[in-house]
């Protein structure tokens, strides 16, 4: 981490890097960060995952979906290509420093099919996905310091970084996104997304949520 801080603070960079997967739930930073209250009220992990399993989390062995608190940093001109957050999860996203620009694509049946075809194309790296989408399905959102955004389930998006940026965020599944979450889970299976890049304990969390909803 010290090497990353040195790189981030050095304007003379030879390469561009993003840090987008540093989850900090079980670090000292966690005591200073809370997800938005509306997220905590919806999040299936908060509502339905057994506390005994969550509290037994260890560094090596994951005992719950450890996806609720991420520290993200990106340097100027870095770019995250079009993707859908794992398991169709929704995202809370708070910008501390810099600027982020999101390019959202509505997850219609047609656009999801195009995304599936693009994701499995042998020349994917040479094809810009936005070229295959109708303009009316594309939305651009600038996020500035102090802004908090809630990204809905299943939306295809890319992210550019016009300025060095520091972000806090997290992923969550919830009852309002059930249909889309299952749709994206199925899409991930179809395009053979690596298991390590999928929402952890997705099926188990759905069963815990359904059990809780039925009992409720």
XYZ file of C-alpha atoms in Angstrom:
216
model
C 0.000 0.000 0.000
C 2.897 2.359 0.727
C 4.088 1.883 -2.857
C 0.636 2.826 -4.148
C 0.562 6.012 -2.038
C 3.956 6.980 -3.418
C 2.749 6.329 -6.979
C -0.547 8.199 -6.462
C 1.210 11.288 -5.091
C 3.785 11.367 -7.891
C 2.536 13.327 -10.938
C 5.348 11.918 -13.126
C 3.723 8.565 -13.957
C 4.752 6.236 -16.739
C 1.672 4.011 -16.418
C -1.977 4.483 -15.437
C -3.483 2.310 -12.706
C -6.802 1.881 -10.937
C -7.379 0.306 -7.532
C -10.996 -0.911 -7.615
C -11.109 -4.022 -5.424
C -9.656 -3.071 -2.031
C -12.359 -4.163 0.441
C -11.772 -2.768 3.949
C -14.583 -4.113 6.142
C -12.147 -5.696 8.587
C -9.618 -2.888 8.821
C -9.266 0.158 11.063
C -10.671 2.362 8.292
C -14.074 0.711 8.654
C -14.780 2.421 12.002
C -14.735 5.789 10.210
C -17.045 4.864 7.315
C -20.739 4.044 7.194
C -22.762 3.143 4.129
C -25.748 5.454 3.497
C -28.646 4.633 5.805
C -30.941 3.819 2.867
C -28.418 1.224 1.676
C -28.136 -0.383 5.115
C -31.928 -0.583 5.329
C -32.079 -2.521 2.015
C -28.875 -4.557 2.005
C -29.603 -8.293 2.243
C -26.255 -8.871 3.979
C -27.271 -6.495 6.759
C -30.811 -7.823 6.963
C -30.517 -11.574 6.421
C -26.970 -12.950 6.573
C -26.439 -14.783 9.908
C -24.459 -12.655 12.367
C -22.553 -15.697 13.591
C -21.095 -16.261 10.122
C -20.391 -12.594 9.513
C -18.607 -12.209 12.843
C -16.424 -15.259 12.178
C -14.823 -13.673 9.113
C -11.082 -14.302 8.833
C -8.493 -12.842 6.483
C -8.044 -16.064 4.520
C -11.419 -17.805 4.768
C -14.435 -15.748 3.705
C -17.566 -16.468 5.755
C -19.912 -13.875 4.250
C -20.171 -11.689 1.104
C -17.379 -9.228 1.901
C -18.366 -6.557 -0.621
C -19.897 -3.747 1.438
C -16.949 -1.364 1.827
C -14.427 -0.592 -0.893
C -11.630 1.977 -1.066
C -11.106 2.953 -4.700
C -8.445 5.173 -6.210
C -7.713 6.067 -9.803
C -5.314 8.458 -11.459
C -6.101 11.025 -14.128
C -6.987 9.539 -17.541
C -7.503 6.009 -16.223
C -10.570 4.197 -17.519
C -12.686 1.211 -16.508
C -14.308 -0.408 -19.539
C -17.993 -1.290 -19.806
C -19.146 -3.862 -17.274
C -22.007 -4.827 -14.968
C -21.358 -5.065 -11.254
C -21.189 -8.670 -10.120
C -24.445 -10.447 -9.427
C -26.382 -7.432 -10.699
C -25.595 -5.781 -7.376
C -26.395 -2.146 -6.764
C -23.638 0.215 -5.639
C -23.235 3.153 -3.307
C -20.434 5.453 -4.464
C -19.073 8.489 -2.580
C -16.381 10.701 -4.098
C -13.885 12.168 -1.626
C -11.487 13.765 -4.103
C -11.180 14.415 -7.830
C -13.797 13.650 -10.462
C -15.428 10.597 -12.028
C -17.549 10.400 -15.170
C -19.929 7.466 -15.607
C -21.362 6.313 -18.919
C -24.530 4.348 -18.172
C -26.457 2.136 -20.568
C -30.024 1.120 -19.810
C -30.208 -2.674 -19.221
C -32.902 -3.464 -21.765
C -33.175 -7.009 -23.078
C -31.603 -5.861 -26.349
C -28.697 -4.090 -24.654
C -27.992 -7.017 -22.344
C -27.906 -9.304 -25.356
C -25.460 -6.946 -27.076
C -23.353 -6.859 -23.922
C -23.324 -10.665 -23.787
C -22.190 -10.863 -27.415
C -19.514 -8.198 -26.885
C -18.237 -9.907 -23.720
C -17.603 -13.150 -25.593
C -16.246 -11.634 -28.805
C -12.647 -12.726 -29.500
C -11.743 -9.138 -30.438
C -13.459 -7.524 -27.467
C -10.464 -5.347 -26.577
C -10.607 -3.735 -30.028
C -14.356 -3.055 -30.001
C -15.894 -0.040 -28.255
C -19.175 -1.254 -26.816
C -20.826 2.179 -26.952
C -20.813 2.042 -30.750
C -23.502 -0.667 -30.645
C -25.966 1.141 -28.377
C -28.723 3.600 -29.274
C -28.035 7.155 -28.086
C -31.306 7.356 -26.142
C -30.147 4.463 -23.925
C -26.932 6.229 -22.864
C -26.664 8.511 -19.829
C -23.609 10.483 -18.667
C -23.110 11.359 -15.000
C -20.315 13.481 -13.528
C -19.578 12.799 -9.859
C -17.823 15.549 -7.916
C -16.287 15.703 -4.417
C -18.963 15.265 -1.749
C -21.425 13.602 -4.149
C -22.910 10.211 -3.287
C -24.449 8.170 -6.087
C -26.578 5.034 -5.928
C -26.070 2.888 -9.016
C -29.068 0.674 -9.855
C -29.001 -3.056 -10.491
C -27.863 -4.343 -13.856
C -26.937 -1.079 -15.559
C -24.028 -1.451 -17.966
C -21.446 1.255 -17.338
C -17.916 2.497 -17.920
C -16.006 4.954 -15.741
C -13.452 7.574 -16.712
C -11.256 9.565 -14.346
C -10.656 13.151 -15.559
C -8.777 13.951 -12.319
C -6.984 11.880 -9.686
C -9.812 10.448 -7.588
C -10.440 8.794 -4.221
C -13.743 6.992 -3.666
C -15.549 5.046 -0.968
C -18.256 2.614 -2.022
C -19.862 -0.768 -1.681
C -22.070 -3.363 -3.362
C -25.379 -4.748 -2.150
C -28.245 -7.012 -3.192
C -31.801 -6.051 -2.271
C -35.439 -7.005 -2.784
C -36.197 -4.314 -5.385
C -33.532 -5.736 -7.665
C -34.429 -9.441 -7.491
C -35.308 -9.980 -11.153
C -32.323 -8.088 -12.532
C -29.910 -9.664 -10.052
C -30.926 -13.157 -11.165
C -30.759 -12.068 -14.833
C -27.159 -10.845 -14.412
C -26.192 -13.932 -12.430
C -27.405 -16.017 -15.374
C -25.541 -13.790 -17.859
C -22.298 -14.228 -15.888
C -22.706 -17.986 -16.169
C -23.349 -17.741 -19.914
C -20.249 -15.628 -20.627
C -18.196 -17.738 -18.197
C -17.114 -15.000 -15.817
C -14.401 -16.326 -13.517
C -15.845 -17.479 -10.187
C -13.424 -15.215 -8.328
C -14.984 -12.198 -10.082
C -18.585 -13.041 -9.150
C -20.641 -11.900 -6.168
C -19.519 -14.175 -3.298
C -22.166 -16.464 -1.768
C -24.758 -15.170 -4.257
C -26.999 -18.256 -4.097
C -26.673 -18.620 -0.323
C -27.561 -14.957 0.207
C -30.649 -15.343 -1.969
C -31.802 -18.308 0.120
C -31.224 -16.416 3.376
C -33.140 -13.436 1.977
C -36.052 -15.531 0.715
C -36.256 -17.312 4.067
C -36.289 -13.985 5.880
C -38.909 -12.520 3.563
C -41.172 -15.550 3.906
C -40.895 -15.540 7.689
C -41.562 -11.816 7.711
